[in-house]
Amino acid sequence: MNKDPRVQAATAHWSGRFVSNGVPLADFQDVTNSIDRWETWCEAWSARGAIHEELGRESLAGGFKLSAGQHLTVAGVCYHFGKFLFVQDPDQMQIAHRKAVECRNLALENLSPAGERVAIPYEGKTLYGNLRKPIGTDSPSVVVMAMGLDSAKEEMETNEGVFLERGMATLAFDGPGQGEAEYDFAICPEYERPIGAVIEWLSKRTDINSENLGIWGVSLGGYYAPRAAAFDHRIKACISLTGPFDLGACFDNMPSLTQAAFIHRSKAGSTNAAKKIAARLSLRGIAEKIVCPLYVVAGKLDRVIPHEHALQLADSATGEVTLNLIEDGGHVANNRIYKYRSQSADWMANQLNIY
Amino acid sequence: MNKDPRVQAATAHWSGRFVSNGVPLADFQDVTNSIDRWETWCEAWSARGAIHEELGRESLAGGFKLSAGQHLTVAGVCYHFGKFLFVQDPDQMQIAHRKAVECRNLALENLSPAGERVAIPYEGKTLYGNLRKPIGTDSPSVVVMAMGLDSAKEEMETNEGVFLERGMATLAFDGPGQGEAEYDFAICPEYERPIGAVIEWLSKRTDINSENLGIWGVSLGGYYAPRAAAFDHRIKACISLTGPFDLGACFDNMPSLTQAAFIHRSKAGSTNAAKKIAARLSLRGIAEKIVCPLYVVAGKLDRVIPHEHALQLADSATGEVTLNLIEDGGHVANNRIYKYRSQSADWMANQLNIY
């Protein structure tokens, strides 16, 4: 039986992202080897998630908090990747999504440093986030983390880690069209709005120094973060990981699963309507308003968002720009995280006066 | 051109070990895809090591200690895996080995928690080790870590981590036939001797609670550790990861690279002489002397040391035994570390009264 090209593409292109964000390599190998049809993807990953969830619950029962937090986080990541692009079956997607959130929530208080699930008021409803504070720092600086089209706060353990271990707090949250907020809110091209609500909320926390606030965004979040920085000058520094400068310009060439996810999460209802929304995800005439320091990662082998988009962002911003063009990096340079993850975190720490 | 079967075997069997011990997945994929002949293995990995070494030195120059420690550790692991089985070319092996040690040494003081290179007197010469103490604990309990046939202390970052984050100190050291000691000392079946020297040395450290001492051993170290525990009752608890009960009984069926490494590091000079030494690596009539609690990991798919060896150890010890038989685990269950790594560390913490 021939493999579904979507499963082939997953096998060929996703190992870096999955593993660098916490999926055990053997799980990735086993799942991609064991299934032929995309339709069984979510089920196979959910079964993996259940194994880690059970290990986590055993650890909890034994009083081993740290292990519990780690296993449950891996469980959450497995469930998350089961559903991250599974928009053709919204019911199955939502069941796996609930498990991802449940596991990560259960993990939070057991992690080191612990995390706190927070609820941020937004347009009459709620955006959920995970707030974590570094060990041994009073009133830490904070990095707001903007997800992409298919990432969600449950995938952020390893990305949070590099900021936390360098003395910064992290707030990974699901914005419009993302994670827990994708049901109430469609993708919002004007992402300065949810970010404004998040900063407003943070400014009321007495245990966080929201004056020293940076923003980080991955993939489509690599558009959202600089977009917010352009309009909201409370943001002191911005990291953009391989985001689009103009999503409309690359929509037609994106992988089919990515297009389908955009159509679903923009609640556009049709490809044509989705393209019109995609055209609004643009930094043309906007990037010039970015005056804070900006760190841009571009992967020259990026097959989702051509790297020229990142170059254009680096070229257009008004503030100081650090461009990290990774010659052998793909989308988000997930295959070369050692060429930017610690470096960008060190850069952020410098901007927020940690060192 | 056809791939050398040794490179094919490496590609098929080693991804779990490399990645779970700190090699970036893309590096593993790139190296195994890019070479056809085993003879270029060490060179290819050393080139990867050099990339990480440069990143580490850049971080050092920028004052980013944490990143420096991490990059240099990865560099050390890459150099280490370049040479770990490269016994057919001792000169090249030693050059890569020196780089592995140099990088890990440079990393040590920059890690969190920091490490200290220590020199332990042994039979008129020196065994080298890396001592690390957990953050925030005075006079911690300590886990002595016994390497195997091809592992060395430079490979231990992730294994040290699970003990350190649970409040135990670690001392990974190169014993006879291992790492830095392989030049001065042949493999020593009576491993209670070097372990005795290590415990003697530890007992003079006022910053370590050597009364609360456990031992951990991986692969051939999964023989060394229980061997030492049988003879040295200062050891309070022992973890054995997929070690041989009787190496002579499985020598003929070991992979050819493993056999070659044993012949080289036992300084036997011939296969027949090596087999005689292998026959001395046996717990027959000895395992019964183990009275401390023992945690045994067995991988049912182990193709290096049949899992029955671990079962026999579990069966023969006199003290309390916890057997973790991993149905889908290979050698060292490197493909299923989530089924034993945190669990065995929690078990050790319990034995050493950490929880």
Coordinates of C-alpha atoms in Angstrom, one line a residue, chain A residues 11-236:
Chain A
T11 CA 7.8 12.1 7.8
A12 CA 10.2 14.0 5.5
H13 CA 9.7 17.5 6.9
W14 CA 8.5 17.4 10.5
S15 CA 11.0 15.4 12.5
G16 CA 13.0 18.5 13.5
R17 CA 10.0 20.4 14.8
F18 CA 8.5 17.4 16.7
V19 CA 11.8 16.3 18.3
S20 CA 13.1 19.8 19.1
N21 CA 9.8 20.6 20.8
G22 CA 9.7 17.5 23.0
V23 CA 8.5 14.5 21.1
P24 CA 10.7 11.4 21.7
L25 CA 12.4 10.5 18.5
A26 CA 11.3 6.8 18.6
D27 CA 7.7 8.0 18.9
F28 CA 8.1 10.1 15.8
Q29 CA 9.7 7.2 13.9
D30 CA 7.1 4.6 15.1
V31 CA 4.1 6.8 14.3
T32 CA 5.3 7.8 10.8
N33 CA 6.3 4.2 10.0
S34 CA 3.1 2.7 11.3
I35 CA 0.5 4.7 9.4
D36 CA -0.2 5.1 5.7
R37 CA -3.2 7.3 5.7
W38 CA -3.4 10.9 7.0
E39 CA -6.8 10.1 8.4
T40 CA -5.2 7.9 11.1
W41 CA -2.7 10.6 12.1
C42 CA -4.6 12.1 15.0
E43 CA -5.5 8.7 16.4
A44 CA -1.9 7.4 16.3
W45 CA -0.5 10.4 18.1
S46 CA -3.3 10.4 20.6
A47 CA -2.3 6.8 21.4
R48 CA 1.2 8.0 22.0
G49 CA 0.0 10.8 24.1
A50 CA -2.0 8.3 26.3
I51 CA 1.2 6.3 27.0
H52 CA 3.0 9.4 28.3
E53 CA -0.1 10.5 30.1
E54 CA -0.2 7.2 32.0
L55 CA 3.5 7.6 32.9
G56 CA 2.7 11.1 34.2
R57 CA -0.2 10.0 36.3
E58 CA 1.9 7.1 37.7
S59 CA 4.5 9.6 38.7
L60 CA 1.9 11.9 40.3
A61 CA 0.5 8.9 42.2
G62 CA 4.0 8.1 43.4
G63 CA 4.7 11.6 44.5
F64 CA 7.3 12.3 41.9
K65 CA 6.2 15.7 40.8
L66 CA 9.1 16.6 38.5
S67 CA 8.8 13.4 36.5
A68 CA 5.0 13.9 36.4
G69 CA 5.4 17.4 35.0
Q70 CA 7.8 16.1 32.3
H71 CA 5.8 13.1 31.2
L72 CA 2.5 15.1 31.1
T73 CA 4.2 17.8 29.1
V74 CA 5.3 15.2 26.5
A75 CA 1.8 13.7 26.6
G76 CA 0.4 17.2 25.8
V77 CA 2.9 17.7 23.0
C78 CA 1.9 14.3 21.4
Y79 CA -1.8 15.1 21.6
H80 CA -1.1 18.5 20.3
F81 CA 0.7 17.2 17.2
G82 CA -2.1 14.8 16.7
K83 CA -4.5 17.6 16.2
F84 CA -2.3 20.5 15.0
L85 CA -3.3 20.3 11.3
F86 CA -6.2 17.9 11.6
V87 CA -8.8 20.4 10.5
Q88 CA -10.6 18.1 8.2
D89 CA -12.1 16.3 11.2
P90 CA -13.0 19.1 13.7
D91 CA -14.6 16.7 16.2
Q92 CA -11.5 14.4 16.5
M93 CA -9.3 17.5 16.5
Q94 CA -11.1 18.9 19.5
I95 CA -11.0 15.7 21.5
A96 CA -7.2 15.5 21.1
H97 CA -7.0 19.2 21.8
R98 CA -8.8 18.9 25.1
K99 CA -6.4 16.1 26.1
A100 CA -3.4 18.3 25.1
V101 CA -4.7 21.1 27.3
E102 CA -5.6 18.8 30.1
C103 CA -2.2 17.2 30.2
R104 CA -0.3 20.4 30.0
N105 CA -2.5 22.0 32.7
L106 CA -1.8 19.1 35.0
A107 CA 1.9 19.4 34.2
L108 CA 2.2 23.1 35.0
E109 CA 2.3 23.1 38.8
N110 CA 4.8 20.2 38.7
L111 CA 7.3 21.8 36.4
S112 CA 10.5 23.5 37.5
P113 CA 9.9 26.4 37.4
A114 CA 6.1 25.8 37.9
G115 CA 3.6 27.3 35.5
E116 CA 0.3 29.0 36.1
R117 CA -2.7 28.8 33.8
V118 CA -4.0 32.4 33.3
A119 CA -7.2 33.8 31.8
I120 CA -7.0 37.1 29.9
P121 CA -10.2 39.0 29.1
Y122 CA -10.5 39.8 25.4
E123 CA -13.5 41.1 23.5
G124 CA -16.0 39.8 26.0
K125 CA -14.5 36.4 26.1
T126 CA -11.2 34.8 27.3
L127 CA -7.7 34.0 26.0
Y128 CA -5.8 31.4 27.9
G129 CA -2.1 31.4 28.6
N130 CA 0.6 29.7 30.6
L131 CA 2.6 32.1 32.7
R132 CA 6.0 30.8 34.1
K133 CA 8.4 32.7 36.2
P134 CA 12.1 32.0 36.4
I135 CA 13.5 30.6 39.7
G136 CA 15.2 33.1 42.0
T137 CA 14.2 36.3 40.3
D138 CA 11.8 38.9 41.9
S139 CA 9.6 40.8 39.4
P140 CA 11.2 39.3 36.3
S141 CA 11.1 40.7 32.8
V142 CA 8.7 38.9 30.6
V143 CA 8.6 37.5 27.1
V144 CA 5.1 37.2 25.5
M145 CA 5.1 34.2 23.1
A146 CA 2.9 34.4 20.0
M147 CA 1.9 31.1 18.4
G148 CA 1.6 30.5 14.7
L149 CA -1.1 28.9 12.5
D150 CA -0.8 25.4 13.9
S151 CA 1.3 25.8 17.1
A152 CA -0.3 26.3 20.5
K153 CA 0.9 27.0 24.0
E154 CA 1.0 23.3 24.8
E155 CA 4.0 23.0 22.4
M156 CA 6.1 25.6 24.1
E157 CA 8.0 23.8 26.9
T158 CA 11.4 23.8 25.2
N159 CA 11.0 27.3 23.8
E160 CA 9.9 28.6 27.2
G161 CA 12.9 26.9 28.7
V162 CA 15.6 29.0 27.1
F163 CA 14.0 32.2 28.4
L164 CA 13.3 30.9 31.9
E165 CA 16.8 29.6 32.4
R166 CA 18.1 33.0 31.5
G167 CA 16.0 34.8 34.1
M168 CA 13.0 35.9 32.0
A169 CA 9.3 35.0 32.7
T170 CA 7.3 33.6 29.8
L171 CA 3.7 34.0 28.8
A172 CA 2.7 31.7 26.0
F173 CA -0.9 32.3 25.0
D174 CA -3.5 31.1 22.5
G175 CA -4.6 34.2 20.5
P176 CA -7.5 34.4 18.0
G177 CA -7.5 31.4 15.6
Q178 CA -5.0 29.6 17.8
G179 CA -5.3 26.7 20.3
E180 CA -8.1 27.2 22.8
A181 CA -9.1 30.5 21.2
E182 CA -9.7 29.0 17.8
Y183 CA -13.3 28.2 18.6
D184 CA -14.4 31.6 19.7
F185 CA -12.1 33.7 17.5
A186 CA -11.0 33.6 13.9
I187 CA -7.5 34.4 12.9
C188 CA -6.9 38.1 13.5
P189 CA -4.6 39.9 11.1
E190 CA -4.6 42.9 13.4
Y191 CA -2.7 41.0 16.1
E192 CA -1.9 44.2 18.0
R193 CA -5.3 43.9 19.5
P194 CA -4.9 40.6 21.4
I195 CA -1.4 41.6 22.3
G196 CA -2.7 44.8 23.7
A197 CA -5.1 42.9 25.9
V198 CA -2.2 40.6 27.0
I199 CA 0.0 43.6 27.9
E200 CA -2.8 45.3 29.7
W201 CA -3.4 42.2 31.8
L202 CA 0.3 41.8 32.5
S203 CA 0.6 45.4 33.7
K204 CA -1.7 44.5 36.5
R205 CA 0.5 41.6 37.8
T206 CA 2.6 42.9 40.6
D207 CA 5.0 39.9 40.4
I208 CA 6.0 40.7 36.8
N209 CA 8.0 43.6 35.5
S210 CA 5.8 44.4 32.5
E211 CA 7.8 47.5 31.7
N212 CA 10.5 45.1 30.6
L213 CA 8.6 43.2 28.1
G214 CA 9.7 41.4 24.9
I215 CA 7.7 39.5 22.3
W216 CA 8.6 36.3 20.5
G217 CA 6.7 34.8 17.5
V218 CA 7.1 31.6 15.6
S219 CA 6.0 30.9 12.0
L220 CA 2.8 32.9 11.5
G221 CA 3.6 34.3 14.9
G222 CA 6.7 35.6 13.2
Y223 CA 4.3 38.0 11.5
Y224 CA 2.1 38.6 14.6
A225 CA 5.0 39.6 16.8
P226 CA 6.5 42.3 14.6
R227 CA 3.0 43.4 13.7
A228 CA 2.3 44.0 17.4
A229 CA 5.6 45.7 17.9
A230 CA 4.9 48.1 15.1
F231 CA 1.7 49.4 16.8
D232 CA 2.4 48.8 20.5
H233 CA 5.6 50.6 21.7
R234 CA 5.3 49.1 25.2
I235 CA 7.1 46.2 23.5
K236 CA 10.8 46.6 24.2

